[in-house]
mmCIF file of C-alpha atoms in Angstrom:
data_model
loop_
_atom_site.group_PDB
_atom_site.id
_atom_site.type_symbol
_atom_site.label_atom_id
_atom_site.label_comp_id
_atom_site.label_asym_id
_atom_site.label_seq_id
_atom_site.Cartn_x
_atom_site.Cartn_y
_atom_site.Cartn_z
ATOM 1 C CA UNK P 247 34.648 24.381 6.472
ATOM 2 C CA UNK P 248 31.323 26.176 6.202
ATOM 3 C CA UNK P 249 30.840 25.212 2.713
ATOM 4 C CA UNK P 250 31.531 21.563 3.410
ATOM 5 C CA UNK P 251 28.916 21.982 6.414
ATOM 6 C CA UNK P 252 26.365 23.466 3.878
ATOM 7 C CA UNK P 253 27.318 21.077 1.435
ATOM 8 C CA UNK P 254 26.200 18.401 4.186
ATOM 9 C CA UNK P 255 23.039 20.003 4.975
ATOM 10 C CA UNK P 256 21.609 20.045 1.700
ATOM 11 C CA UNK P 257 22.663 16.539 1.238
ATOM 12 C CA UNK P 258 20.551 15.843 4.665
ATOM 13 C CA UNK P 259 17.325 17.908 3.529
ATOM 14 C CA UNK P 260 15.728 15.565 1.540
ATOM 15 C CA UNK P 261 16.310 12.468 4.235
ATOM 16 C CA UNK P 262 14.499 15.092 7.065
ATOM 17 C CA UNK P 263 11.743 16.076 4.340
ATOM 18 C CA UNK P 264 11.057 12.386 3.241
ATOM 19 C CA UNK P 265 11.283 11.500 7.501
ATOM 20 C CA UNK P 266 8.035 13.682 7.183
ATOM 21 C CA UNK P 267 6.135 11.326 5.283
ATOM 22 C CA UNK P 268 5.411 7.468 5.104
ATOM 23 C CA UNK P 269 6.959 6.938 1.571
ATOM 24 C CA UNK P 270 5.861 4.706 -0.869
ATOM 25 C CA UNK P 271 5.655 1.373 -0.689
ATOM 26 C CA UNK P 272 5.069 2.130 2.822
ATOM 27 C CA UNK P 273 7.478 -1.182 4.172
ATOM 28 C CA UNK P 274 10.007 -3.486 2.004
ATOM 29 C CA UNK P 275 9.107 -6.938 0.055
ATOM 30 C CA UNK P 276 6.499 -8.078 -2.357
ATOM 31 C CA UNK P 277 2.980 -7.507 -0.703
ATOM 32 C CA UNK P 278 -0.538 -7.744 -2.358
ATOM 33 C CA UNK P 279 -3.993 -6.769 -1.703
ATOM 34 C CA UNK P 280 -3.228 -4.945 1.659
ATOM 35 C CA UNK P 281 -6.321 -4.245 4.050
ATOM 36 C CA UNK P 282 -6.063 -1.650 6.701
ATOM 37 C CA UNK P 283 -7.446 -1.844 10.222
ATOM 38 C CA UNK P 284 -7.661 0.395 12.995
ATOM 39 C CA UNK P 285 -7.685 -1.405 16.294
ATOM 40 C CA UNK P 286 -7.280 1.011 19.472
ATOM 41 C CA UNK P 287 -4.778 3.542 18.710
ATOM 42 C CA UNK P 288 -2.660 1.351 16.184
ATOM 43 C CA UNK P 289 -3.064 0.797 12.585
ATOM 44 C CA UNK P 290 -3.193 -2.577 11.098
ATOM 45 C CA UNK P 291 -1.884 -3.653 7.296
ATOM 46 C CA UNK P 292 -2.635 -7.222 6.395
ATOM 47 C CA UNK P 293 -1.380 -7.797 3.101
ATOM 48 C CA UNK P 294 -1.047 -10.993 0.688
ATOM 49 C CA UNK P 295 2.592 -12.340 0.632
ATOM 50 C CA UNK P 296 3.033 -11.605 -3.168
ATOM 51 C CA UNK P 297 5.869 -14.037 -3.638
ATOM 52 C CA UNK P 298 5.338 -16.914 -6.529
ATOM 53 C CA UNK P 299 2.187 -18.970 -6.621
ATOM 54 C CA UNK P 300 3.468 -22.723 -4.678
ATOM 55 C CA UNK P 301 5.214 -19.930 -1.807
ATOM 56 C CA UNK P 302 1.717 -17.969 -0.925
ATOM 57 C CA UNK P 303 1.507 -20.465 2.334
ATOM 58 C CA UNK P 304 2.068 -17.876 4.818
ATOM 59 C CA UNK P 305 0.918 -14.114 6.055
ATOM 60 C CA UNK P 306 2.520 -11.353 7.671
ATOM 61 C CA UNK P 307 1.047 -8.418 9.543
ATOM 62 C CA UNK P 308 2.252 -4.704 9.734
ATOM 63 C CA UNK P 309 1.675 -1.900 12.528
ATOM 64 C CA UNK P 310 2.146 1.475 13.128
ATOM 65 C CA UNK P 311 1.612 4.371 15.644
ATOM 66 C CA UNK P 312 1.704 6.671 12.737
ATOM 67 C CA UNK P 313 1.412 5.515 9.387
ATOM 68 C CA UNK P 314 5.270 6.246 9.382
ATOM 69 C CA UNK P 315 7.322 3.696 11.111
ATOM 70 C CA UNK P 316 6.011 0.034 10.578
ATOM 71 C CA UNK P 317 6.634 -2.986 12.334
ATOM 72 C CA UNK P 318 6.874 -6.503 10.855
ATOM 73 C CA UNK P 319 4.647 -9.460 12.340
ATOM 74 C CA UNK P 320 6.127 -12.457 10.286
ATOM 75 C CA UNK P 321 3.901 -15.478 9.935
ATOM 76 C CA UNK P 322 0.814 -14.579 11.670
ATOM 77 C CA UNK P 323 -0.812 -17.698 9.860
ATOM 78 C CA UNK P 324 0.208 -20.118 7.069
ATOM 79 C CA UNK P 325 -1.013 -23.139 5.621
ATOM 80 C CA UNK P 326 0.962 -25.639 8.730
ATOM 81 C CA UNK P 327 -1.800 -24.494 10.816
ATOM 82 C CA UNK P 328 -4.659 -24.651 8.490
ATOM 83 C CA UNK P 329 -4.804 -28.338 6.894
ATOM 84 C CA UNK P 330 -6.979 -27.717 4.268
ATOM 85 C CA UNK P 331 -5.214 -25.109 2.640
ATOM 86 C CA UNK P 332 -1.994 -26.116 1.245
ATOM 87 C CA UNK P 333 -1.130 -22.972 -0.851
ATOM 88 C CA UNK P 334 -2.525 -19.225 -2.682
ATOM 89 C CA UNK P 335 -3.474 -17.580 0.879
ATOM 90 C CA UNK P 336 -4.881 -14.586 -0.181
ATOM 91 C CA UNK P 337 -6.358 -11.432 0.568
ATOM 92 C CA UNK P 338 -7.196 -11.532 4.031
ATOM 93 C CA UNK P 339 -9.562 -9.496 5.915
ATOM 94 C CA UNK P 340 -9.794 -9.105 9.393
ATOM 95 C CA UNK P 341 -12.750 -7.932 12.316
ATOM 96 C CA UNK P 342 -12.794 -7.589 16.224
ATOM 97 C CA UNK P 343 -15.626 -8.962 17.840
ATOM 98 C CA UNK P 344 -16.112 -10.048 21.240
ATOM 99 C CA UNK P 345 -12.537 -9.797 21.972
ATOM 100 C CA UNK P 346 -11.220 -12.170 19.464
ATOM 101 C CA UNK P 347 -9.674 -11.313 16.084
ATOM 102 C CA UNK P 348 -11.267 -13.136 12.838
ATOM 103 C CA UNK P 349 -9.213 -13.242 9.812
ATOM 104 C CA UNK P 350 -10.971 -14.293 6.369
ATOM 105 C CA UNK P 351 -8.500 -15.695 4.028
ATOM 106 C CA UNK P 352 -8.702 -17.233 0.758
ATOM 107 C CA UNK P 353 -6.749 -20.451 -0.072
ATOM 108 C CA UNK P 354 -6.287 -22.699 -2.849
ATOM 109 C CA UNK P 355 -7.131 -20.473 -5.599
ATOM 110 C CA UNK P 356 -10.039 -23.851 -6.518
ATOM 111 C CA UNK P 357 -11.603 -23.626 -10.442
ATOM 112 C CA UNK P 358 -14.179 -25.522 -9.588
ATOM 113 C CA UNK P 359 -16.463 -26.977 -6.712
ATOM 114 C CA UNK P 360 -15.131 -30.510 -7.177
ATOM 115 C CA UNK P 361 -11.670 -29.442 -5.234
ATOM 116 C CA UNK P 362 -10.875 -28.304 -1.832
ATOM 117 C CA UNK P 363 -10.444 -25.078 -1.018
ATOM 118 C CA UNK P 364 -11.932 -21.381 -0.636
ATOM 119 C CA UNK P 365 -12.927 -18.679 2.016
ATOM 120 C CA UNK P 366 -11.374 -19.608 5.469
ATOM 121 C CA UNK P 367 -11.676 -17.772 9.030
ATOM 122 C CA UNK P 368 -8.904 -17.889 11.487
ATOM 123 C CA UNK P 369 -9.184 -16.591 14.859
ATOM 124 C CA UNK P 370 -6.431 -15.440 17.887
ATOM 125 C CA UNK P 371 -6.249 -13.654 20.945
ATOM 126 C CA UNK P 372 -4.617 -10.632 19.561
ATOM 127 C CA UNK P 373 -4.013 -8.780 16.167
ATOM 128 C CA UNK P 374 -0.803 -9.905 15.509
ATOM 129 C CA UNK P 375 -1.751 -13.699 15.932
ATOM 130 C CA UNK P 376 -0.723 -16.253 15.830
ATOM 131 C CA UNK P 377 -4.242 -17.204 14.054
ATOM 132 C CA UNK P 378 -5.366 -21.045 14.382
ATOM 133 C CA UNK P 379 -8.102 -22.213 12.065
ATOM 134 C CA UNK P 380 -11.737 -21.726 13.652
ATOM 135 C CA UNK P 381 -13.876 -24.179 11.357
ATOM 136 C CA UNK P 382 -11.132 -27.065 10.505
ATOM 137 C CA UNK P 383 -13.095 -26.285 6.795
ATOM 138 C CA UNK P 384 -13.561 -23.607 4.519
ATOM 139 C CA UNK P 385 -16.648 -21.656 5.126
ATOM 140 C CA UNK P 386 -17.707 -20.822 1.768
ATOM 141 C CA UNK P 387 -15.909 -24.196 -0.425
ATOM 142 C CA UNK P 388 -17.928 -23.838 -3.853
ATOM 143 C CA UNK P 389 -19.074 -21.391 -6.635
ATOM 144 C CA UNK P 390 -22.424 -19.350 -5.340
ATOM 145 C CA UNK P 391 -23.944 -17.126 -8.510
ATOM 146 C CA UNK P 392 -20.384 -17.566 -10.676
ATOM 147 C CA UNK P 393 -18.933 -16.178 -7.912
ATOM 148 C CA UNK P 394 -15.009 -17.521 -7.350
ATOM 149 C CA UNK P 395 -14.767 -17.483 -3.620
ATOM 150 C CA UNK P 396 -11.694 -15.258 -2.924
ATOM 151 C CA UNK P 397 -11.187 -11.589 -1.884
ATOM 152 C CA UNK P 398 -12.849 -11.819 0.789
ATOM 153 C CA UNK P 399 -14.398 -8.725 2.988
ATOM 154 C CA UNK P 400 -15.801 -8.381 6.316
ATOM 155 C CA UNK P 401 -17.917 -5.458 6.670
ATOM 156 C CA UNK P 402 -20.000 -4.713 9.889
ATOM 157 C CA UNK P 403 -22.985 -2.611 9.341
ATOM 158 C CA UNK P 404 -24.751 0.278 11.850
ATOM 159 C CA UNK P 405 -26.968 -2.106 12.992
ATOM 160 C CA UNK P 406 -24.132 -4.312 14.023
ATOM 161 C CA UNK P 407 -25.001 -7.240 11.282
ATOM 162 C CA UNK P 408 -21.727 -8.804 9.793
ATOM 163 C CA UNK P 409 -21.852 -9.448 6.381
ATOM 164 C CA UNK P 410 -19.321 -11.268 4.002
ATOM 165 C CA UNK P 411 -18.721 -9.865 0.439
ATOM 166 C CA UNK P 412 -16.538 -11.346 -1.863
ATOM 167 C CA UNK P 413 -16.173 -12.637 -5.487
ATOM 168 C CA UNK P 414 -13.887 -12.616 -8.312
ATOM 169 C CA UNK P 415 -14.542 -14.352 -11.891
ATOM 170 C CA UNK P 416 -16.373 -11.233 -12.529
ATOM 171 C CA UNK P 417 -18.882 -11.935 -9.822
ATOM 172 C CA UNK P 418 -19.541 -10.441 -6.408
ATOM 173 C CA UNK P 419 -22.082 -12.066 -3.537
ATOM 174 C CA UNK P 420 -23.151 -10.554 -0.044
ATOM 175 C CA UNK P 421 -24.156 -12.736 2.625
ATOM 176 C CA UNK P 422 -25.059 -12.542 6.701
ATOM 177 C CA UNK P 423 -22.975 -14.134 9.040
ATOM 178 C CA UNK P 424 -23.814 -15.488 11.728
ATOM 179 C CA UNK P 425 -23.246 -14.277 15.344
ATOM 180 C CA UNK P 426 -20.379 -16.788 15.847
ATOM 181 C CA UNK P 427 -19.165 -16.282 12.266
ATOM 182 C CA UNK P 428 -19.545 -20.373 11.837
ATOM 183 C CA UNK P 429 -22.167 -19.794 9.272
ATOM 184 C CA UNK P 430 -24.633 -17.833 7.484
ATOM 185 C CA UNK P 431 -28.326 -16.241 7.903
ATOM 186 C CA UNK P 432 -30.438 -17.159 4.618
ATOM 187 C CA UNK P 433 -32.346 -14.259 3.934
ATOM 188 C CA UNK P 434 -36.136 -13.770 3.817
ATOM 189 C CA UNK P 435 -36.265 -15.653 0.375
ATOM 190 C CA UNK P 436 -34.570 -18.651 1.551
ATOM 191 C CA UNK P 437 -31.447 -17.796 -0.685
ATOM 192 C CA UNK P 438 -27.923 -17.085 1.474
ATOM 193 C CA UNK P 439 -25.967 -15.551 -1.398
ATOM 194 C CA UNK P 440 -27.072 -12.666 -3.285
ATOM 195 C CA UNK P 441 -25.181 -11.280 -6.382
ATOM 196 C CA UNK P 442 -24.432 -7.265 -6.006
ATOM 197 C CA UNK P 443 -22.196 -7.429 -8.775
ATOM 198 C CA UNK P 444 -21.722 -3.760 -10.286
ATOM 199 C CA UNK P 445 -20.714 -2.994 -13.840
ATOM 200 C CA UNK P 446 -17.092 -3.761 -14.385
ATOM 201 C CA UNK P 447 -16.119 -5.806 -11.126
ATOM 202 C CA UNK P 448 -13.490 -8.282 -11.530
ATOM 203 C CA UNK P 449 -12.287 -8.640 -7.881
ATOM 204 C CA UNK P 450 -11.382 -6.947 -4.678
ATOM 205 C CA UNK P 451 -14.475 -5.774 -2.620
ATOM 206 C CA UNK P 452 -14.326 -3.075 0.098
ATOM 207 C CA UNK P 453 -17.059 -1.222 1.603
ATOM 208 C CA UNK P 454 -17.392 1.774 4.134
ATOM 209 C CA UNK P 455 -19.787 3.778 5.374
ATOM 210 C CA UNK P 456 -20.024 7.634 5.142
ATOM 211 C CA UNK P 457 -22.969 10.274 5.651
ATOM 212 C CA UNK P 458 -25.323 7.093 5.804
ATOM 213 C CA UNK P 459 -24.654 6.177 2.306
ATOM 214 C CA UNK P 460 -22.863 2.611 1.472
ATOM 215 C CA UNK P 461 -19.520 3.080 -0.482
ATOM 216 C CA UNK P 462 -18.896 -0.101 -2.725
ATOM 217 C CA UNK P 463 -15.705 -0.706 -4.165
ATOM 218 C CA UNK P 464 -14.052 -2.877 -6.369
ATOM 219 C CA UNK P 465 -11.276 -3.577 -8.649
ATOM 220 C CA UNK P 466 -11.271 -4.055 -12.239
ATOM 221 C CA UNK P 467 -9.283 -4.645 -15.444
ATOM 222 C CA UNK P 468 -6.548 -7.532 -15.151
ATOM 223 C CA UNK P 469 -4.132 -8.066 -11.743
ATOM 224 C CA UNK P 470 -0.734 -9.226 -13.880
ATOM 225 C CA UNK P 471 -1.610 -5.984 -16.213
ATOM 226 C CA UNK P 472 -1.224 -2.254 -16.283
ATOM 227 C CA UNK P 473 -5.116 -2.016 -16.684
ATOM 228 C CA UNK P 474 -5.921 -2.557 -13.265
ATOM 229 C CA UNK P 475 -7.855 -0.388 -11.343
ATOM 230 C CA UNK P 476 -10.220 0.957 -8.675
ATOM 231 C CA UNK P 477 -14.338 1.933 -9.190
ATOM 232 C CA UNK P 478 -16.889 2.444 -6.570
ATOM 233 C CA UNK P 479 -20.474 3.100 -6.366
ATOM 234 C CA UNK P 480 -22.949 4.404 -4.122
ATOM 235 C CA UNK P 481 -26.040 2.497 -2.296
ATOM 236 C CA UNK P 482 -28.581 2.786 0.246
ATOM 237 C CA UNK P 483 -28.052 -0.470 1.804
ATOM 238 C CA UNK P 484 -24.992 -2.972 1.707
ATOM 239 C CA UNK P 485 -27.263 -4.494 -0.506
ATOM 240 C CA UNK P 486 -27.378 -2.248 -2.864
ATOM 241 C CA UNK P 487 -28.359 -1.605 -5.926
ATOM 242 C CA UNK P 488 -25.451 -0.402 -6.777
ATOM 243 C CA UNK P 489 -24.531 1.632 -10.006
ATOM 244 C CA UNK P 490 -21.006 2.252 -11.226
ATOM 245 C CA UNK P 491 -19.949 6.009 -10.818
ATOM 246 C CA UNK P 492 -16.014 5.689 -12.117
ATOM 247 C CA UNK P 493 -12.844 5.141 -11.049
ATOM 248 C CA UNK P 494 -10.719 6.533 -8.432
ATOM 249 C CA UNK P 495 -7.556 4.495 -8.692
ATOM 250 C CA UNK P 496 -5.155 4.127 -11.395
ATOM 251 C CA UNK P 497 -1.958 3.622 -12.592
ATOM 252 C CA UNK P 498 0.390 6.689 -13.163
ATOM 253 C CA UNK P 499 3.270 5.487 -15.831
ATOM 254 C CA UNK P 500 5.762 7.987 -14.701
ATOM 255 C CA UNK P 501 5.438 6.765 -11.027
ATOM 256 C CA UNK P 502 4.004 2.554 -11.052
ATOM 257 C CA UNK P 503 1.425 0.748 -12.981
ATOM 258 C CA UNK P 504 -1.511 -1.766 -12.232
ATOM 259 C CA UNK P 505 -2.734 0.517 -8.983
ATOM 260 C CA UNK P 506 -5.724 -1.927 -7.583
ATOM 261 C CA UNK P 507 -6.913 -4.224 -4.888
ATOM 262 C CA UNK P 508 -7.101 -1.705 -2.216
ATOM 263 C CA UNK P 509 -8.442 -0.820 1.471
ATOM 264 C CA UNK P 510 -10.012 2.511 3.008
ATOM 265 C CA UNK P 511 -9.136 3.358 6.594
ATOM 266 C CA UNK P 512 -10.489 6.472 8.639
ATOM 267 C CA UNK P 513 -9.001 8.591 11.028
ATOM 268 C CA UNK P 514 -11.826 9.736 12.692
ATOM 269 C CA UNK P 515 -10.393 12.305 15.090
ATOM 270 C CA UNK P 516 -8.188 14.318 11.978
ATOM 271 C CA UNK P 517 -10.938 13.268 9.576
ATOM 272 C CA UNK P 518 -8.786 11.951 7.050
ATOM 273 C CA UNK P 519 -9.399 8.994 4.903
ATOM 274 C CA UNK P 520 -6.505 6.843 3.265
ATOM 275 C CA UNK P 521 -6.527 4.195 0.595
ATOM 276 C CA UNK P 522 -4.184 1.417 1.259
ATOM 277 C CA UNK P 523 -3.418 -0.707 -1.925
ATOM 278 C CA UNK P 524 -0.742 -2.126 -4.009
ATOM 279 C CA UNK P 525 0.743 -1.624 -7.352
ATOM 280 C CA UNK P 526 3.794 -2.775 -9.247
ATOM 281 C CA UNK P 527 7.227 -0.677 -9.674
ATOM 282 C CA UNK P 528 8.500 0.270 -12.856
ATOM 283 C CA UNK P 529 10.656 -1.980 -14.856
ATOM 284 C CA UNK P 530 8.768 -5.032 -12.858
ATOM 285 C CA UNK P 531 7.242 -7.343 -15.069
ATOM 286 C CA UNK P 532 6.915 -10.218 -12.912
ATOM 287 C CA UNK P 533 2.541 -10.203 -12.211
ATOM 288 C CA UNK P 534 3.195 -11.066 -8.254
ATOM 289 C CA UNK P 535 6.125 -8.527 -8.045
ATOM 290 C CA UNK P 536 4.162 -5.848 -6.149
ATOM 291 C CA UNK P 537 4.301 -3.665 -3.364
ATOM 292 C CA UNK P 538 1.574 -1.938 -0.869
ATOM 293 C CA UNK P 539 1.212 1.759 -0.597
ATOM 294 C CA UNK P 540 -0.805 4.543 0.828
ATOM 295 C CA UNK P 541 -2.390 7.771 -0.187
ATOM 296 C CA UNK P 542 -4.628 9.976 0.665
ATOM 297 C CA UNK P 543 -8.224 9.650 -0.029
ATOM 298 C CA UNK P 544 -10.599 13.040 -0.508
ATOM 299 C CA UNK P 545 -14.221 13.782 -1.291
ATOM 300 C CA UNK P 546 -16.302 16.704 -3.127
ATOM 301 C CA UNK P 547 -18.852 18.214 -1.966
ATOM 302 C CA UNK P 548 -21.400 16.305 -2.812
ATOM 303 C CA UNK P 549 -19.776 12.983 -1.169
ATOM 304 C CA UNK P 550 -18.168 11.586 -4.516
ATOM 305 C CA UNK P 551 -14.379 10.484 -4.261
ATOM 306 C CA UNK P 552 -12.069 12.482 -6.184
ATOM 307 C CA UNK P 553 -9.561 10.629 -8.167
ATOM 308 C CA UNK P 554 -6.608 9.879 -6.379
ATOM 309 C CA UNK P 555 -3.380 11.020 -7.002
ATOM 310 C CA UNK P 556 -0.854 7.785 -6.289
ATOM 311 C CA UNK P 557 2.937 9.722 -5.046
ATOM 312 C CA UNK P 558 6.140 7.884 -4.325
ATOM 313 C CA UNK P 559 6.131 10.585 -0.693
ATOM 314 C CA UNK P 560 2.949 8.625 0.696
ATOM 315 C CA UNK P 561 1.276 10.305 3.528
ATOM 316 C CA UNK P 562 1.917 12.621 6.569
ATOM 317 C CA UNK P 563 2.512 11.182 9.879
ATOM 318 C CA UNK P 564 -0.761 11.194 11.375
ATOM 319 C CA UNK P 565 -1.728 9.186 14.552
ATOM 320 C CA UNK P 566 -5.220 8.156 16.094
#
């Protein structure tokens, strides 16, 4: 009888051990280019529903107390409720301002300015949606500097200026939104997109702030491949210039390849920093068969991000 107990308990350990951390991927299902939010004392995943090209016409939204237990928000937005957009929703990112949520999607996946399609803005009530379209258009519709408008990012500087960077086609623009987001603010030269694009960008712009410096980051090599990863650099200003220190995220054959398109959130209180991003199991070779993850993100001492190490245990619970 005592053996049999034992015999149970080790069977047990690694369930209680694993309880201790978020695992990776972090929930179930095909999910792409994942951005993480912190709003109040919850955190926020708002992925790409990685599913094949003519069925990315929807969203979903994840939370968590704890970066342990997520829960599933299923169609926060989807193409019904955005007529111009009739399919590739992709990489959204999402701000708080004025209490209303804004979510920046792209849709349509256009190759040129002559179709219909782009950088969209959504707004609702509450995180978890439902979203209804804000501009009944796109808000950026054509090809600024070579500059495909998708992967869009929302980032909100000291000063409390809004600016949206995106880009893919190997090009990257920043521009100033407006205070009601319906439009942009042309800088002093007249222009209203400049190109920051950084040596090796492809797609997938993030940027946080830390110490007063700018961290830019992007994703490079090729989404469907194993050679996808993360670089960053440093700036002064979410302008830049920015130069091209290395890369922090990549694949690890023994555990998933093509690690990329990724999101940095801060726990300010513990002080720890987490990458969000997705990357595709082993044995998958279907290019939108991938799932989102999380782990954790650390610094030297002189501010540069140490390469991260990408686990199949994920994180430690750890709430805000």
């Amino acid at each position: 009888m005592k053996l049999k107990r034992f015999t149970i308990l080790l069977f047990l350990l690694p369930i209680f051990a694993q309880g201790q951390t978020s695992g990776n991927p972090i929930f179930p299902g095909w999910y792409a280019d994942p951005e993480g939010q912190i709003f109040g004392k919850t955190y926020w995943i708002y992925p790409t529903y990685s599913a094949k090209y003519k069925e990315q016409v929807f969203m979903d939204a994840f939370s968590s107390k704890d970066l342990i237990t997520w829960k599933k928000h299923e169609r926060i937005i989807d193409t019904a409720s955005i007529k111009w957009a009739n399919k590739a929703m992709w990489a959204p990112s999402i701000t708080q301002k004025d209490g209303k949520y804004y979510l920046f999607f792209g849709a349509n996946d256009i190759q040129s300015d002559k179709e219909v399609g782009g950088i969209g803005v959504a707004v609702a009530d509450k995180p978890e949606g439902p979203y209804k379209d804000y501009l009944g258009k796109p808000l950026v519709d054509k090809f600024h500097n070579k500059a495909q408008p998708i992967d869009q990012f929302v980032f909100k500087d000291k000063d409390g200026q809004y600016y949206l960077i995106y880009g893919g086609w190997s090009h990257c623009n920043i521009a100033k939104l407006n205070k009601d987001f319906t439009g942009f603010i042309p800088y002093p030269d007249g222009s209203t997109f400049k190109e920051i694009t950084p040596e090796g960008y492809t797609e997938g712009s993030f940027m946080f702030m830390k110490d007063g410096k700018y961290y830019f980051m992007w994703s490079e090599g090729g989404w469907t491949g194993p050679n996808y990863f993360v670089a960053y650099a440093i700036g002064d200003s979410p302008m830049g210039p920015f130069k091209r220190i290395g890369r922090i995220l990549t694949q690890d054959p023994s555990i998933a390849r093509g690690a990329g398109h990724h999101s940095v959130v801060h726990n300010v209180k513990k002080d720890l920093w987490y990458i969000i991003y997705h990357r595709r199991p082993i044995g998958e070779t279907d290019g939108n068969h991938r799932v989102t993850c999380i782990d954790l993100m650390t610094f030297d001492k002189d501010g540069l991000i140490n390469p991260v190490k990408i686990t199949n245990e994920g994180v430690k619970k750890s709430k805000l």
